[in-house]
Every structure is written in C-alpha cells, then in structure tokens.
PDB file of C-alpha atoms in Angstrom:
ATOM      1  CA  MET W   1      43.274  81.795 110.146  1.00  0.00           C
ATOM      2  CA  SER W   2      43.172  78.230 111.497  1.00  0.00           C
ATOM      3  CA  LYS W   3      41.932  79.471 114.879  1.00  0.00           C
ATOM      4  CA  TYR W   4      39.029  81.226 113.159  1.00  0.00           C
ATOM      5  CA  LEU W   5      38.143  78.058 111.243  1.00  0.00           C
ATOM      6  CA  TYR W   6      38.327  76.048 114.444  1.00  0.00           C
ATOM      7  CA  LEU W   7      35.813  78.359 116.113  1.00  0.00           C
ATOM      8  CA  ILE W   8      33.428  77.955 113.193  1.00  0.00           C
ATOM      9  CA  THR W   9      33.632  74.165 113.145  1.00  0.00           C
ATOM     10  CA  ALA W  10      33.426  73.907 116.929  1.00  0.00           C
ATOM     11  CA  ALA W  11      29.980  75.501 117.062  1.00  0.00           C
ATOM     12  CA  LEU W  12      28.031  74.430 120.109  1.00  0.00           C
ATOM     13  CA  VAL W  13      24.493  73.194 119.548  1.00  0.00           C
ATOM     14  CA  VAL W  14      22.266  73.485 122.586  1.00  0.00           C
ATOM     15  CA  PHE W  15      18.753  72.120 122.662  1.00  0.00           C
ATOM     16  CA  THR W  16      16.156  70.814 125.049  1.00  0.00           C
ATOM     17  CA  VAL W  17      13.376  68.294 124.761  1.00  0.00           C
ATOM     18  CA  GLN W  18      10.084  69.162 126.371  1.00  0.00           C
ATOM     19  CA  GLY W  19       7.002  66.976 126.790  1.00  0.00           C
ATOM     20  CA  LEU W  20       3.400  68.052 126.447  1.00  0.00           C
ATOM     21  CA  ARG W  21       1.733  69.653 129.412  1.00  0.00           C
ATOM     22  CA  ALA W  22      -1.377  67.760 130.498  1.00  0.00           C
ATOM     23  CA  THR W  23      -3.531  70.797 131.288  1.00  0.00           C
ATOM     24  CA  PRO W  24      -3.277  74.578 131.371  1.00  0.00           C
ATOM     25  CA  ALA W  25      -2.514  75.850 134.865  1.00  0.00           C
ATOM     26  CA  ASP W  26      -5.973  77.300 135.393  1.00  0.00           C
ATOM     27  CA  ALA W  27      -8.088  74.643 133.587  1.00  0.00           C
ATOM     28  CA  GLU W  28      -9.282  73.049 136.826  1.00  0.00           C
ATOM     29  CA  SER W  29     -10.397  76.382 138.245  1.00  0.00           C
ATOM     30  CA  ARG W  30     -12.619  76.846 135.173  1.00  0.00           C
ATOM     31  CA  GLY W  31     -14.010  73.327 135.513  1.00  0.00           C
ATOM     32  CA  GLU W  32     -12.420  72.223 132.246  1.00  0.00           C
ATOM     33  CA  THR W  33     -10.837  68.882 131.537  1.00  0.00           C
ATOM     34  CA  VAL W  34      -7.929  68.806 129.114  1.00  0.00           C
ATOM     35  CA  LEU W  35      -6.399  65.462 128.224  1.00  0.00           C
ATOM     36  CA  ALA W  36      -2.853  65.031 126.969  1.00  0.00           C
ATOM     37  CA  ASP W  37      -1.994  62.398 124.422  1.00  0.00           C
ATOM     38  CA  SER W  38       1.102  60.656 125.773  1.00  0.00           C
ATOM     39  CA  ARG W  39       1.812  59.243 122.316  1.00  0.00           C
ATOM     40  CA  PHE W  40       3.102  62.663 121.223  1.00  0.00           C
ATOM     41  CA  GLY W  41       5.603  65.211 122.489  1.00  0.00           C
ATOM     42  CA  GLU W  42       7.442  68.340 121.430  1.00  0.00           C
ATOM     43  CA  LEU W  43      11.059  68.970 120.514  1.00  0.00           C
ATOM     44  CA  SER W  44      12.052  72.560 121.178  1.00  0.00           C
ATOM     45  CA  GLY W  45      15.090  74.529 122.170  1.00  0.00           C
ATOM     46  CA  ARG W  46      17.619  77.182 121.221  1.00  0.00           C
ATOM     47  CA  VAL W  47      20.669  76.861 118.991  1.00  0.00           C
ATOM     48  CA  THR W  48      23.736  78.924 119.924  1.00  0.00           C
ATOM     49  CA  ASP W  49      27.328  79.275 118.779  1.00  0.00           C
ATOM     50  CA  ALA W  50      30.358  78.562 120.976  1.00  0.00           C
ATOM     51  CA  ALA W  51      30.138  82.082 122.473  1.00  0.00           C
ATOM     52  CA  GLY W  52      26.447  81.639 123.394  1.00  0.00           C
ATOM     53  CA  ALA W  53      25.060  83.908 120.669  1.00  0.00           C
ATOM     54  CA  PRO W  54      21.819  82.661 119.060  1.00  0.00           C
ATOM     55  CA  LEU W  55      22.085  81.125 115.592  1.00  0.00           C
ATOM     56  CA  ALA W  56      19.290  81.818 113.105  1.00  0.00           C
ATOM     57  CA  ASP W  57      18.494  79.720 110.042  1.00  0.00           C
ATOM     58  CA  VAL W  58      19.777  76.450 111.497  1.00  0.00           C
ATOM     59  CA  SER W  59      18.059  73.438 109.927  1.00  0.00           C
ATOM     60  CA  VAL W  60      16.695  71.130 112.651  1.00  0.00           C
ATOM     61  CA  PHE W  61      15.661  67.798 111.119  1.00  0.00           C
ATOM     62  CA  VAL W  62      14.289  64.619 112.753  1.00  0.00           C
ATOM     63  CA  ILE W  63      15.865  61.941 110.575  1.00  0.00           C
ATOM     64  CA  GLU W  64      13.586  58.969 111.282  1.00  0.00           C
ATOM     65  CA  ILE W  65      10.346  60.766 110.416  1.00  0.00           C
ATOM     66  CA  SER W  66      11.674  63.264 107.837  1.00  0.00           C
ATOM     67  CA  ARG W  67      10.304  66.268 109.661  1.00  0.00           C
ATOM     68  CA  GLY W  68      12.090  69.525 110.327  1.00  0.00           C
ATOM     69  CA  THR W  69      12.084  73.241 110.933  1.00  0.00           C
ATOM     70  CA  VAL W  70      14.478  76.201 110.941  1.00  0.00           C
ATOM     71  CA  SER W  71      15.605  78.211 113.974  1.00  0.00           C
ATOM     72  CA  GLY W  72      14.395  81.808 114.225  1.00  0.00           C
ATOM     73  CA  ALA W  73      16.404  84.999 114.721  1.00  0.00           C
ATOM     74  CA  ASP W  74      16.587  84.216 118.464  1.00  0.00           C
ATOM     75  CA  GLY W  75      17.931  80.703 117.757  1.00  0.00           C
ATOM     76  CA  ARG W  76      14.727  79.053 118.973  1.00  0.00           C
ATOM     77  CA  TYR W  77      12.963  76.195 117.210  1.00  0.00           C
ATOM     78  CA  SER W  78       9.952  73.988 117.903  1.00  0.00           C
ATOM     79  CA  LEU W  79       8.593  70.774 116.430  1.00  0.00           C
ATOM     80  CA  PRO W  80       5.237  70.001 118.082  1.00  0.00           C
ATOM     81  CA  ARG W  81       3.283  66.730 117.986  1.00  0.00           C
ATOM     82  CA  LEU W  82       6.131  64.325 117.378  1.00  0.00           C
ATOM     83  CA  PRO W  83       5.235  60.674 117.961  1.00  0.00           C
ATOM     84  CA  ALA W  84       6.828  59.298 121.134  1.00  0.00           C
ATOM     85  CA  GLY W  85      10.078  57.453 120.498  1.00  0.00           C
ATOM     86  CA  ALA W  86      13.834  57.703 120.107  1.00  0.00           C
ATOM     87  CA  TYR W  87      15.172  59.885 117.298  1.00  0.00           C
ATOM     88  CA  ARG W  88      18.315  61.277 115.737  1.00  0.00           C
ATOM     89  CA  VAL W  89      18.086  65.043 115.245  1.00  0.00           C
ATOM     90  CA  SER W  90      20.365  66.775 112.752  1.00  0.00           C
ATOM     91  CA  PHE W  91      21.427  70.411 113.209  1.00  0.00           C
ATOM     92  CA  SER W  92      23.078  72.107 110.230  1.00  0.00           C
ATOM     93  CA  ARG W  93      23.887  75.573 108.909  1.00  0.00           C
ATOM     94  CA  THR W  94      26.230  76.853 106.229  1.00  0.00           C
ATOM     95  CA  GLY W  95      29.638  77.654 107.717  1.00  0.00           C
ATOM     96  CA  TYR W  96      29.227  75.308 110.703  1.00  0.00           C
ATOM     97  CA  ALA W  97      29.967  71.624 111.165  1.00  0.00           C
ATOM     98  CA  PRO W  98      26.705  69.620 111.178  1.00  0.00           C
ATOM     99  CA  GLU W  99      25.829  67.777 114.348  1.00  0.00           C
ATOM    100  CA  VAL W 100      23.484  64.868 115.106  1.00  0.00           C
ATOM    101  CA  ARG W 101      22.058  64.298 118.577  1.00  0.00           C
ATOM    102  CA  ARG W 102      19.908  61.465 119.953  1.00  0.00           C
ATOM    103  CA  VAL W 103      16.718  62.425 121.786  1.00  0.00           C
ATOM    104  CA  GLU W 104      13.793  60.596 123.350  1.00  0.00           C
ATOM    105  CA  ILE W 105      10.296  62.039 123.106  1.00  0.00           C
TER     106      ILE W 105
END
C-alpha cells in the first residue's frame, strides 16, 4: 500500500516554455510582414505521471497574475499571451502532490 501511495505522490510534472514566433514560415514569400510583441510569450507543455502517461484535468496556474488553464486528455496545456517576466507556476490534481515550478517568459 505504501508503495502505491509513493507512486501517486511522486508524480512527475513535465512542461516546457515556448516563446512567440516572430513570423509564419511562409510570410516573407507572400510579401507579408508580421511583427511579434516581445512583451508577451506563451507557456505550454504536457503533464505526465511518473510512468510517462499523460495526465488530464491538471490545473496549471500562474500565481503572480492569477491566470490558469487545465490540461487536456493528452496532458497538454497552453497559456498564450503572458506578459514577459518570471513566474511561479502551480500544477495540481486530485490524488497527486501539487508542485510549483519557476519559469521565465
């Protein structure tokens, strides 16, 4: 029983931080100009358990700006247009130990 509880509380949270892309790959070929606003970025990634299986319904919350989302069935989440800066991001789901990570956008 204690081994099972250990596996639940030792859930692994995996996420990535991605910045905005300045232009679509083919914008220049169409003669378009697309400007990126470097004051904003995106937080996105995938939440998995210790075995690597995706976790749905995980609350992903940026503490400093009180903004969040929930991971989908594939464990993926996305928070677009976050102001640039350093943040603490909370990951939580019933049955798993919550985790807070620091990120820079």
